[in-house]
Amino acid sequence: MTATSWVIRGARPLGGEPADITVTGETIAAVGAGAAAPRGAPVLDAAGLIALPGLVDLHTHLREPGREDAETIETGTLAAALGGFTAVHAMANTDPVADTAGVTEQIWRLGRAAGHCDVQPVGAVTVGLAGSRLAELGAMAESAAGVRVFSDDGRCVADAVLMRRALEYVKAFDGVIAQHAQEPRLTEGAQMNEGVASGRLGLAGWPAVAEEAIIARDCLLAAHVGSALHICHVSTAGSVEIIRWAKSKGWRVTAEVTPHHLLLTDDLVASYDPVYKVNPPLRTAADVAALREALADGTIDCVATDHAPHPVEDKETEWAVAAPGMTGLETALRVVQESVVDTGLLGWAQVADRMSARPAAIGRLGGQGRPLAPGEPANLVLYDPAVREVVDPATHASRSRNSPFAGLTLPGQVVTTFLRGRPTVLDGKPA
């Protein structure tokens, strides 16, 4: 689309009263009723649609380089745009691992070339994700990609000394360490959440304490060092209490929750369908309730998809050998509406905070997560909350189809996404 100005008529910013939004170039020029349309500017009828700042995902697996059979930066960022995202953080567990300035710059440049949304690489904490020595954190931070978030996601930085050193190192450039909280010795051979369901199904359990013990240790380390710690994909009620305690101390601790942990429980594993296999595993209904409440009260800062695409052969196999992970970019906002908006826990202004402003701040993305106000970058999404449709992964842009929401009826549809004034999605389709 070549238009440089747009007028959006009758959208409801943050779910409030209808207003017109004028976009000129890369910037929001005006927000209010009856805005005059610049000469020749296309007019979008957005009556009934909610306008939100462009969503920001702190936790996306784009698989490129190395596993382009599962996803590419092109397909993954298109899926992101269709889900309302204008920026994603690409996790480091690629092949080769994003543990050098060269690999992170490659990912950043491929994201710019694709153009569907901003791609901010996440650097590995340790070389090869092996957990034995620190990666080139400083070089990645000084690269063109400007890496500020570092994570060995998929693997825990289990060595406390190494974790301390990483937290100390990133202080120099206002970086953050994002931890996959999983004590490896407590989860050897684990297949699902440890509890009543695992006992009934005969699958080795992944105990909640394996997550909670690492979170407690790392909160203490972050406080000792005075550095920024981010907890990936929180999944248990106990983890929520530890994070709440750490925040009450004023420590620099933030946390995320995935859409699937807000909606699904370990009872689904009774089907032995590997689409429900994920790490950390689906937990109990009590955990789901605690996670929703924590997102509502701000203990958990944001929603992050942990979009983890896999090819068919890695998922459609016996449970024990199936790869853990679920797609989530194209359904995230719909699941959030189902789990916390339609249940009355969050309003749309709070959704904008949890899915745009806070993740942008945690990820150090200054041009993203901004308010819908004159002079701000025109990163925004128009969303129809009234639609209810069955999730069909075959229609998704992602190269993989391992959605745990397949066949579920969920509310909502992303109608239009703007990235710096340029539509990447129009009428629910790639622009």
Tab-separated table of C-alpha atoms in Angstrom:
chain	number	residue	atom	x	y	z
A	1	MET	CA	0.000	0.000	0.000
A	2	THR	CA	1.460	3.351	-1.090
A	3	ALA	CA	-0.876	5.815	0.650
A	4	THR	CA	0.917	8.087	3.103
A	5	SER	CA	-2.199	9.289	4.935
A	6	TRP	CA	-5.174	7.377	6.326
A	7	VAL	CA	-8.328	8.265	8.174
A	8	ILE	CA	-9.820	5.675	10.503
A	9	ARG	CA	-13.455	6.515	11.182
A	10	GLY	CA	-15.314	5.642	14.369
A	11	ALA	CA	-12.864	3.287	16.088
A	12	ARG	CA	-12.987	2.987	19.865
A	13	PRO	CA	-9.496	3.712	21.258
A	14	LEU	CA	-8.859	1.320	24.179
A	15	GLY	CA	-12.539	0.374	24.088
A	16	GLY	CA	-13.704	3.920	24.859
A	17	GLU	CA	-15.897	6.319	22.931
A	18	PRO	CA	-15.745	6.329	19.115
A	19	ALA	CA	-13.148	8.633	17.598
A	20	ASP	CA	-11.463	9.274	14.288
A	21	ILE	CA	-7.749	8.591	13.988
A	22	THR	CA	-5.758	10.373	11.294
A	23	VAL	CA	-2.441	8.880	10.256
A	24	THR	CA	0.043	10.964	8.297
A	25	GLY	CA	3.249	9.313	7.186
A	26	GLU	CA	4.579	7.231	10.075
A	27	THR	CA	2.789	9.220	12.752
A	28	ILE	CA	-0.630	9.609	14.347
A	29	ALA	CA	-1.668	13.154	13.405
A	30	ALA	CA	-4.984	13.466	15.246
A	31	VAL	CA	-7.388	11.538	17.458
A	32	GLY	CA	-10.915	12.835	17.951
A	33	ALA	CA	-14.402	13.074	16.538
A	34	GLY	CA	-14.870	14.451	13.024
A	35	ALA	CA	-11.245	14.684	11.972
A	36	ALA	CA	-10.859	16.122	8.501
A	37	ALA	CA	-9.485	13.707	5.931
A	38	PRO	CA	-6.329	14.828	4.144
A	39	ARG	CA	-6.936	15.194	0.419
A	40	GLY	CA	-6.921	11.793	-1.263
A	41	ALA	CA	-6.448	9.843	1.975
A	42	PRO	CA	-8.168	6.448	2.098
A	43	VAL	CA	-10.895	6.240	4.738
A	44	LEU	CA	-11.341	3.078	6.815
A	45	ASP	CA	-14.751	2.491	8.370
A	46	ALA	CA	-13.873	1.193	11.849
A	47	ALA	CA	-17.278	1.477	13.488
A	48	GLY	CA	-17.536	-1.107	16.261
A	49	LEU	CA	-13.822	-1.857	16.193
A	50	ILE	CA	-11.468	-1.382	19.119
A	51	ALA	CA	-8.221	0.472	18.450
A	52	LEU	CA	-5.187	-0.682	20.408
A	53	PRO	CA	-1.502	0.172	20.176
A	54	GLY	CA	0.372	-2.379	18.105
A	55	LEU	CA	0.979	-5.497	20.184
A	56	VAL	CA	4.498	-6.451	21.281
A	57	ASP	CA	5.549	-10.063	21.902
A	58	LEU	CA	8.486	-10.661	24.216
A	59	HIS	CA	8.744	-14.353	23.382
A	60	THR	CA	8.560	-15.645	19.803
A	61	HIS	CA	10.344	-18.542	18.144
A	62	LEU	CA	10.868	-17.723	14.459
A	63	ARG	CA	13.177	-20.754	13.910
A	64	GLU	CA	15.298	-19.042	11.241
A	65	PRO	CA	18.170	-19.723	10.783
A	66	GLY	CA	18.239	-23.498	10.859
A	67	ARG	CA	14.656	-24.764	11.132
A	68	GLU	CA	12.961	-23.128	8.186
A	69	ASP	CA	10.864	-26.274	7.830
A	70	ALA	CA	8.986	-25.121	10.953
A	71	GLU	CA	8.931	-21.342	10.431
A	72	THR	CA	10.749	-18.540	8.679
A	73	ILE	CA	11.084	-14.913	9.641
A	74	GLU	CA	8.834	-14.125	6.678
A	75	THR	CA	6.024	-16.497	7.691
A	76	GLY	CA	6.385	-15.890	11.418
A	77	THR	CA	6.228	-12.121	11.155
A	78	LEU	CA	3.266	-12.322	8.788
A	79	ALA	CA	1.515	-14.464	11.405
A	80	ALA	CA	2.434	-11.830	13.979
A	81	ALA	CA	0.935	-9.010	11.913
A	82	LEU	CA	-2.264	-11.012	11.410
A	83	GLY	CA	-2.401	-11.362	15.201
A	84	GLY	CA	-2.076	-7.597	15.700
A	85	PHE	CA	1.632	-7.510	16.567
A	86	THR	CA	3.928	-4.756	15.350
A	87	ALA	CA	7.028	-6.074	17.126
A	88	VAL	CA	8.280	-9.475	18.254
A	89	HIS	CA	11.356	-10.624	20.160
A	90	ALA	CA	12.949	-13.579	18.360
A	91	MET	CA	14.313	-16.203	20.741
A	92	ALA	CA	17.909	-17.391	20.480
A	93	ASN	CA	17.468	-21.167	20.104
A	94	THR	CA	18.086	-21.141	16.370
A	95	ASP	CA	20.711	-23.163	14.471
A	96	PRO	CA	23.270	-21.673	14.708
A	97	VAL	CA	22.333	-20.287	18.101
A	98	ALA	CA	21.968	-16.499	18.292
A	99	ASP	CA	24.957	-16.190	20.635
A	100	THR	CA	27.076	-13.802	18.533
A	101	ALA	CA	26.654	-10.351	17.046
A	102	GLY	CA	26.727	-11.867	13.561
A	103	VAL	CA	23.742	-14.166	14.050
A	104	THR	CA	21.647	-11.567	15.864
A	105	GLU	CA	22.344	-9.030	13.110
A	106	GLN	CA	21.313	-11.593	10.490
A	107	ILE	CA	17.966	-12.139	12.241
A	108	TRP	CA	17.446	-8.375	12.632
A	109	ARG	CA	18.162	-7.713	8.945
A	110	LEU	CA	15.869	-10.533	7.796
A	111	GLY	CA	13.122	-9.012	9.917
A	112	ARG	CA	13.629	-5.610	8.320
A	113	ALA	CA	13.525	-7.199	4.871
A	114	ALA	CA	10.278	-9.057	5.608
A	115	GLY	CA	8.654	-5.840	6.798
A	116	HIS	CA	5.566	-7.302	8.453
A	117	CYS	CA	6.622	-6.263	11.965
A	118	ASP	CA	9.756	-5.246	13.832
A	119	VAL	CA	11.983	-8.175	14.802
A	120	GLN	CA	14.174	-7.652	17.863
A	121	PRO	CA	16.608	-10.549	18.366
A	122	VAL	CA	17.042	-12.052	21.828
A	123	GLY	CA	20.634	-13.062	22.438
A	124	ALA	CA	21.665	-16.285	24.128
A	125	VAL	CA	22.993	-16.016	27.681
A	126	THR	CA	25.486	-18.843	27.209
A	127	VAL	CA	27.487	-20.114	24.253
A	128	GLY	CA	25.425	-22.638	22.316
A	129	LEU	CA	22.796	-22.580	25.105
A	130	ALA	CA	25.121	-25.048	26.826
A	131	GLY	CA	25.059	-23.306	30.206
A	132	SER	CA	28.826	-23.392	30.699
A	133	ARG	CA	30.182	-19.955	29.696
A	134	LEU	CA	28.713	-16.580	28.864
A	135	ALA	CA	28.027	-15.660	25.251
A	136	GLU	CA	29.149	-12.386	23.627
A	137	LEU	CA	26.611	-10.265	25.521
A	138	GLY	CA	28.456	-6.982	25.057
A	139	ALA	CA	29.126	-7.524	21.362
A	140	MET	CA	25.470	-8.348	20.734
A	141	ALA	CA	24.426	-5.243	22.648
A	142	GLU	CA	26.759	-3.072	20.543
A	143	SER	CA	25.715	-4.650	17.232
A	144	ALA	CA	23.301	-3.092	14.747
A	145	ALA	CA	20.582	-5.228	16.317
A	146	GLY	CA	21.105	-3.500	19.679
A	147	VAL	CA	20.249	-6.609	21.707
A	148	ARG	CA	18.999	-5.855	25.212
A	149	VAL	CA	17.213	-9.085	26.200
A	150	PHE	CA	19.166	-12.309	26.685
A	151	SER	CA	17.737	-15.775	27.269
A	152	ASP	CA	18.614	-19.444	26.933
A	153	ASP	CA	14.886	-20.141	26.627
A	154	GLY	CA	14.192	-23.798	26.175
A	155	ARG	CA	16.962	-24.370	28.710
A	156	CYS	CA	17.421	-22.956	32.182
A	157	VAL	CA	20.568	-21.124	33.195
A	158	ALA	CA	20.890	-23.578	36.058
A	159	ASP	CA	24.350	-22.557	37.326
A	160	ALA	CA	23.832	-19.872	39.975
A	161	VAL	CA	27.316	-18.409	39.526
A	162	LEU	CA	26.833	-18.073	35.774
A	163	MET	CA	23.407	-16.518	36.294
A	164	ARG	CA	24.881	-13.985	38.690
A	165	ARG	CA	27.618	-13.074	36.228
A	166	ALA	CA	25.076	-12.602	33.433
A	167	LEU	CA	22.949	-10.308	35.615
A	168	GLU	CA	26.035	-8.305	36.520
A	169	TYR	CA	27.226	-8.046	32.920
A	170	VAL	CA	24.014	-6.640	31.421
A	171	LYS	CA	23.779	-3.839	33.974
A	172	ALA	CA	26.345	-1.885	31.953
A	173	PHE	CA	23.931	-1.379	29.047
A	174	ASP	CA	20.527	-1.653	30.764
A	175	GLY	CA	19.990	-5.222	29.611
A	176	VAL	CA	17.702	-7.883	31.036
A	177	ILE	CA	18.131	-11.615	31.561
A	178	ALA	CA	15.002	-13.610	30.708
A	179	GLN	CA	15.036	-16.932	32.520
A	180	HIS	CA	13.394	-20.203	31.527
A	181	ALA	CA	12.769	-21.339	35.094
A	182	GLN	CA	13.228	-25.112	35.189
A	183	GLU	CA	15.473	-26.933	37.635
A	184	PRO	CA	16.808	-29.662	35.301
A	185	ARG	CA	17.394	-32.338	37.924
A	186	LEU	CA	13.798	-32.104	39.106
A	187	THR	CA	12.388	-32.505	35.596
A	188	GLU	CA	14.438	-35.343	34.117
A	189	GLY	CA	12.128	-37.394	31.922
A	190	ALA	CA	9.142	-35.165	32.736
A	191	GLN	CA	6.203	-35.398	30.347
A	192	MET	CA	3.461	-33.253	31.894
A	193	ASN	CA	2.462	-31.400	35.065
A	194	GLU	CA	3.029	-33.478	38.187
A	195	GLY	CA	-0.285	-34.007	39.913
A	196	VAL	CA	-3.485	-35.999	39.901
A	197	ALA	CA	-3.665	-36.109	36.107
A	198	SER	CA	-0.090	-37.366	35.654
A	199	GLY	CA	-0.685	-40.133	38.184
A	200	ARG	CA	-3.860	-41.192	36.422
A	201	LEU	CA	-2.263	-41.135	32.966
A	202	GLY	CA	1.021	-42.752	33.971
A	203	LEU	CA	3.198	-39.939	32.641
A	204	ALA	CA	6.285	-38.673	34.480
A	205	GLY	CA	5.522	-35.440	36.279
A	206	TRP	CA	7.036	-31.931	35.912
A	207	PRO	CA	6.617	-30.575	39.471
A	208	ALA	CA	5.680	-26.957	40.136
A	209	VAL	CA	8.599	-26.652	42.553
A	210	ALA	CA	11.050	-27.085	39.669
A	211	GLU	CA	9.867	-23.721	38.325
A	212	GLU	CA	9.386	-22.035	41.681
A	213	ALA	CA	12.822	-22.913	43.073
A	214	ILE	CA	14.618	-21.259	40.134
A	215	ILE	CA	12.386	-18.180	40.293
A	216	ALA	CA	13.078	-17.758	44.019
A	217	ARG	CA	16.831	-18.173	43.512
A	218	ASP	CA	16.970	-15.743	40.616
A	219	CYS	CA	14.861	-13.094	42.333
A	220	LEU	CA	17.374	-13.180	45.176
A	221	LEU	CA	20.291	-12.977	42.735
A	222	ALA	CA	18.713	-10.037	40.874
A	223	ALA	CA	18.215	-8.217	44.167
A	224	HIS	CA	21.792	-8.913	45.250
A	225	VAL	CA	23.196	-7.637	41.961
A	226	GLY	CA	20.651	-4.852	41.432
A	227	SER	CA	19.937	-6.018	37.907
A	228	ALA	CA	16.857	-6.691	35.771
A	229	LEU	CA	15.362	-10.190	35.711
A	230	HIS	CA	12.456	-11.296	33.539
A	231	ILE	CA	10.681	-14.606	34.182
A	232	CYS	CA	9.493	-16.393	31.055
A	233	HIS	CA	6.152	-18.238	30.777
A	234	VAL	CA	5.120	-18.337	34.454
A	235	SER	CA	2.823	-21.319	34.953
A	236	THR	CA	2.108	-21.992	38.650
A	237	ALA	CA	0.288	-20.330	41.530
A	238	GLY	CA	3.408	-20.717	43.664
A	239	SER	CA	5.481	-18.819	41.115
A	240	VAL	CA	2.969	-15.980	41.259
A	241	GLU	CA	3.398	-15.691	45.028
A	242	ILE	CA	7.197	-15.593	44.773
A	243	ILE	CA	7.082	-12.889	42.094
A	244	ARG	CA	4.548	-10.903	44.101
A	245	TRP	CA	6.877	-11.083	47.123
A	246	ALA	CA	9.891	-9.992	45.046
A	247	LYS	CA	8.005	-7.038	43.627
A	248	SER	CA	6.875	-5.996	47.114
A	249	LYS	CA	10.586	-5.594	47.907
A	250	GLY	CA	11.036	-3.233	44.984
A	251	TRP	CA	13.301	-5.640	43.122
A	252	ARG	CA	13.694	-5.350	39.361
A	253	VAL	CA	11.688	-8.445	38.499
A	254	THR	CA	9.144	-8.751	35.675
A	255	ALA	CA	7.182	-11.738	34.412
A	256	GLU	CA	5.087	-12.989	31.516
A	257	VAL	CA	2.302	-15.517	31.031
A	258	THR	CA	1.337	-17.281	27.809
A	259	PRO	CA	-2.173	-17.370	26.319
A	260	HIS	CA	-2.266	-21.156	26.611
A	261	HIS	CA	-1.498	-21.048	30.334
A	262	LEU	CA	-4.386	-18.585	30.745
A	263	LEU	CA	-6.935	-20.904	29.161
A	264	LEU	CA	-5.911	-24.576	29.035
A	265	THR	CA	-5.373	-27.134	31.809
A	266	ASP	CA	-3.533	-30.431	32.197
A	267	ASP	CA	-6.828	-32.331	31.921
A	268	LEU	CA	-6.424	-32.022	28.136
A	269	VAL	CA	-3.418	-34.351	28.249
A	270	ALA	CA	-5.844	-37.246	28.816
A	271	SER	CA	-6.241	-37.318	25.022
A	272	TYR	CA	-2.491	-38.043	24.671
A	273	ASP	CA	-2.571	-35.574	21.763
A	274	PRO	CA	0.956	-34.083	21.562
A	275	VAL	CA	-0.497	-30.714	20.521
A	276	TYR	CA	-0.967	-30.204	24.278
A	277	LYS	CA	2.667	-30.970	25.094
A	278	VAL	CA	4.497	-27.793	26.061
A	279	ASN	CA	7.282	-26.593	28.356
A	280	PRO	CA	6.440	-25.553	31.018
A	281	PRO	CA	3.465	-27.909	30.899
A	282	LEU	CA	-0.194	-27.069	31.111
A	283	ARG	CA	-1.083	-26.862	34.799
A	284	THR	CA	-4.232	-27.187	36.929
A	285	ALA	CA	-7.397	-25.088	36.941
A	286	ALA	CA	-6.231	-23.536	40.229
A	287	ASP	CA	-2.990	-22.438	38.569
A	288	VAL	CA	-4.917	-20.968	35.636
A	289	ALA	CA	-7.095	-18.949	38.024
A	290	ALA	CA	-4.029	-17.659	39.892
A	291	LEU	CA	-2.326	-16.642	36.640
A	292	ARG	CA	-5.387	-14.724	35.481
A	293	GLU	CA	-5.631	-12.870	38.783
A	294	ALA	CA	-1.896	-12.097	38.711
A	295	LEU	CA	-2.153	-10.656	35.205
A	296	ALA	CA	-5.109	-8.554	36.348
A	297	ASP	CA	-3.392	-7.148	39.444
A	298	GLY	CA	-0.081	-6.520	37.660
A	299	THR	CA	2.002	-9.156	39.441
A	300	ILE	CA	2.487	-10.673	36.001
A	301	ASP	CA	3.449	-7.818	33.715
A	302	CYS	CA	2.520	-9.035	30.289
A	303	VAL	CA	1.233	-11.705	27.942
A	304	ALA	CA	3.859	-13.332	25.703
A	305	THR	CA	2.957	-15.986	23.164
A	306	ASP	CA	5.930	-18.384	23.334
A	307	HIS	CA	4.959	-19.084	19.713
A	308	ALA	CA	6.770	-22.378	19.100
A	309	PRO	CA	6.090	-23.791	15.624
A	310	HIS	CA	7.005	-27.378	14.767
A	311	PRO	CA	6.689	-29.406	11.552
A	312	VAL	CA	4.096	-32.165	11.443
A	313	GLU	CA	6.591	-34.984	11.960
A	314	ASP	CA	7.799	-33.470	15.241
A	315	LYS	CA	4.308	-33.205	16.745
A	316	GLU	CA	2.174	-35.943	15.215
A	317	THR	CA	3.999	-38.790	16.901
A	318	GLU	CA	3.862	-40.614	20.228
A	319	TRP	CA	3.676	-38.308	23.233
A	320	ALA	CA	7.040	-39.223	24.785
A	321	VAL	CA	9.111	-38.169	21.760
A	322	ALA	CA	6.960	-35.298	20.470
A	323	ALA	CA	8.514	-31.839	20.572
A	324	PRO	CA	7.058	-29.480	23.188
A	325	GLY	CA	5.546	-26.227	21.985
A	326	MET	CA	2.484	-24.508	20.555
A	327	THR	CA	1.819	-21.811	17.983
A	328	GLY	CA	0.179	-18.688	19.341
A	329	LEU	CA	0.744	-15.441	17.433
A	330	GLU	CA	-2.510	-15.484	15.459
A	331	THR	CA	-4.719	-16.439	18.408
A	332	ALA	CA	-3.127	-14.540	21.330
A	333	LEU	CA	-5.454	-11.529	21.434
A	334	ARG	CA	-8.490	-13.772	20.954
A	335	VAL	CA	-7.460	-15.991	23.879
A	336	VAL	CA	-6.835	-12.955	26.061
A	337	GLN	CA	-10.323	-11.683	25.283
A	338	GLU	CA	-11.812	-15.080	26.130
A	339	SER	CA	-9.857	-15.618	29.346
A	340	VAL	CA	-9.564	-12.195	30.993
A	341	VAL	CA	-11.638	-9.603	29.116
A	342	ASP	CA	-14.933	-11.436	28.702
A	343	THR	CA	-14.548	-12.725	32.266
A	344	GLY	CA	-14.332	-9.146	33.557
A	345	LEU	CA	-10.767	-9.262	34.858
A	346	LEU	CA	-9.278	-6.756	32.392
A	347	GLY	CA	-10.580	-3.897	30.293
A	348	TRP	CA	-9.161	-2.998	26.907
A	349	ALA	CA	-6.942	-0.273	28.349
A	350	GLN	CA	-5.352	-2.907	30.576
A	351	VAL	CA	-4.966	-5.246	27.595
A	352	ALA	CA	-3.054	-2.468	25.813
A	353	ASP	CA	-0.841	-2.163	28.884
A	354	ARG	CA	-0.173	-5.904	29.213
A	355	MET	CA	0.250	-6.658	25.503
A	356	SER	CA	1.895	-3.481	24.225
A	357	ALA	CA	3.219	-0.897	26.703
A	358	ARG	CA	4.756	-3.211	29.295
A	359	PRO	CA	6.376	-5.723	26.936
A	360	ALA	CA	7.821	-2.846	24.913
A	361	ALA	CA	9.286	-1.336	28.081
A	362	ILE	CA	10.706	-4.651	29.288
A	363	GLY	CA	12.184	-5.313	25.840
A	364	ARG	CA	13.646	-1.787	25.624
A	365	LEU	CA	11.719	-0.910	22.440
A	366	GLY	CA	11.299	2.838	22.591
A	367	GLY	CA	9.280	3.199	19.384
A	368	GLN	CA	6.741	0.518	20.278
A	369	GLY	CA	4.037	0.317	22.930
A	370	ARG	CA	3.295	4.021	22.648
A	371	PRO	CA	-0.118	5.623	23.347
A	372	LEU	CA	-2.654	6.281	20.605
A	373	ALA	CA	-1.999	10.006	20.634
A	374	PRO	CA	-0.945	12.754	18.207
A	375	GLY	CA	2.766	12.730	17.509
A	376	GLU	CA	3.213	9.064	18.411
A	377	PRO	CA	4.304	6.364	15.937
A	378	ALA	CA	1.347	4.982	14.008
A	379	ASN	CA	1.646	1.416	15.292
A	380	LEU	CA	-1.902	0.264	15.931
A	381	VAL	CA	-4.379	-2.559	15.526
A	382	LEU	CA	-8.120	-2.491	14.819
A	383	TYR	CA	-9.890	-5.406	16.438
A	384	ASP	CA	-13.465	-6.684	16.218
A	385	PRO	CA	-14.433	-8.205	19.596
A	386	ALA	CA	-17.919	-9.204	18.455
A	387	VAL	CA	-16.889	-11.946	16.027
A	388	ARG	CA	-16.813	-15.553	17.228
A	389	GLU	CA	-15.176	-18.128	14.994
A	390	VAL	CA	-13.711	-21.612	15.182
A	391	VAL	CA	-9.896	-21.666	15.161
A	392	ASP	CA	-8.628	-23.353	12.009
A	393	PRO	CA	-4.813	-23.592	11.878
A	394	ALA	CA	-5.000	-24.454	8.174
A	395	THR	CA	-5.881	-20.808	7.531
A	396	HIS	CA	-2.954	-19.431	9.544
A	397	ALA	CA	0.091	-17.791	7.977
A	398	SER	CA	2.482	-19.691	10.219
A	399	ARG	CA	4.280	-22.521	8.447
A	400	SER	CA	3.332	-24.877	11.301
A	401	ARG	CA	-0.096	-26.016	12.436
A	402	ASN	CA	0.442	-27.077	16.069
A	403	SER	CA	-2.208	-24.848	17.629
A	404	PRO	CA	-3.777	-26.171	20.850
A	405	PHE	CA	-6.840	-24.030	20.114
A	406	ALA	CA	-7.744	-25.847	16.887
A	407	GLY	CA	-11.474	-26.507	16.826
A	408	LEU	CA	-12.240	-24.126	19.696
A	409	THR	CA	-14.634	-21.249	19.162
A	410	LEU	CA	-12.940	-18.027	20.267
A	411	PRO	CA	-14.017	-14.398	20.115
A	412	GLY	CA	-12.458	-11.632	18.111
A	413	GLN	CA	-10.684	-10.890	14.850
A	414	VAL	CA	-7.804	-8.609	13.970
A	415	VAL	CA	-9.130	-6.500	11.101
A	416	THR	CA	-6.249	-4.110	10.397
A	417	THR	CA	-2.683	-3.675	11.621
A	418	PHE	CA	-0.570	-0.581	10.950
A	419	LEU	CA	3.223	-0.551	11.284
A	420	ARG	CA	4.484	3.045	11.373
A	421	GLY	CA	1.583	4.225	9.267
A	422	ARG	CA	1.763	1.405	6.745
A	423	PRO	CA	-0.961	-1.257	6.802
A	424	THR	CA	0.416	-4.767	7.070
A	425	VAL	CA	-3.064	-6.264	7.442
A	426	LEU	CA	-6.293	-4.938	5.869
A	427	ASP	CA	-9.721	-6.514	6.292
A	428	GLY	CA	-8.166	-9.469	8.088
A	429	LYS	CA	-5.790	-10.289	5.236
A	430	PRO	CA	-2.156	-9.438	4.448
A	431	ALA	CA	-2.020	-5.953	2.922
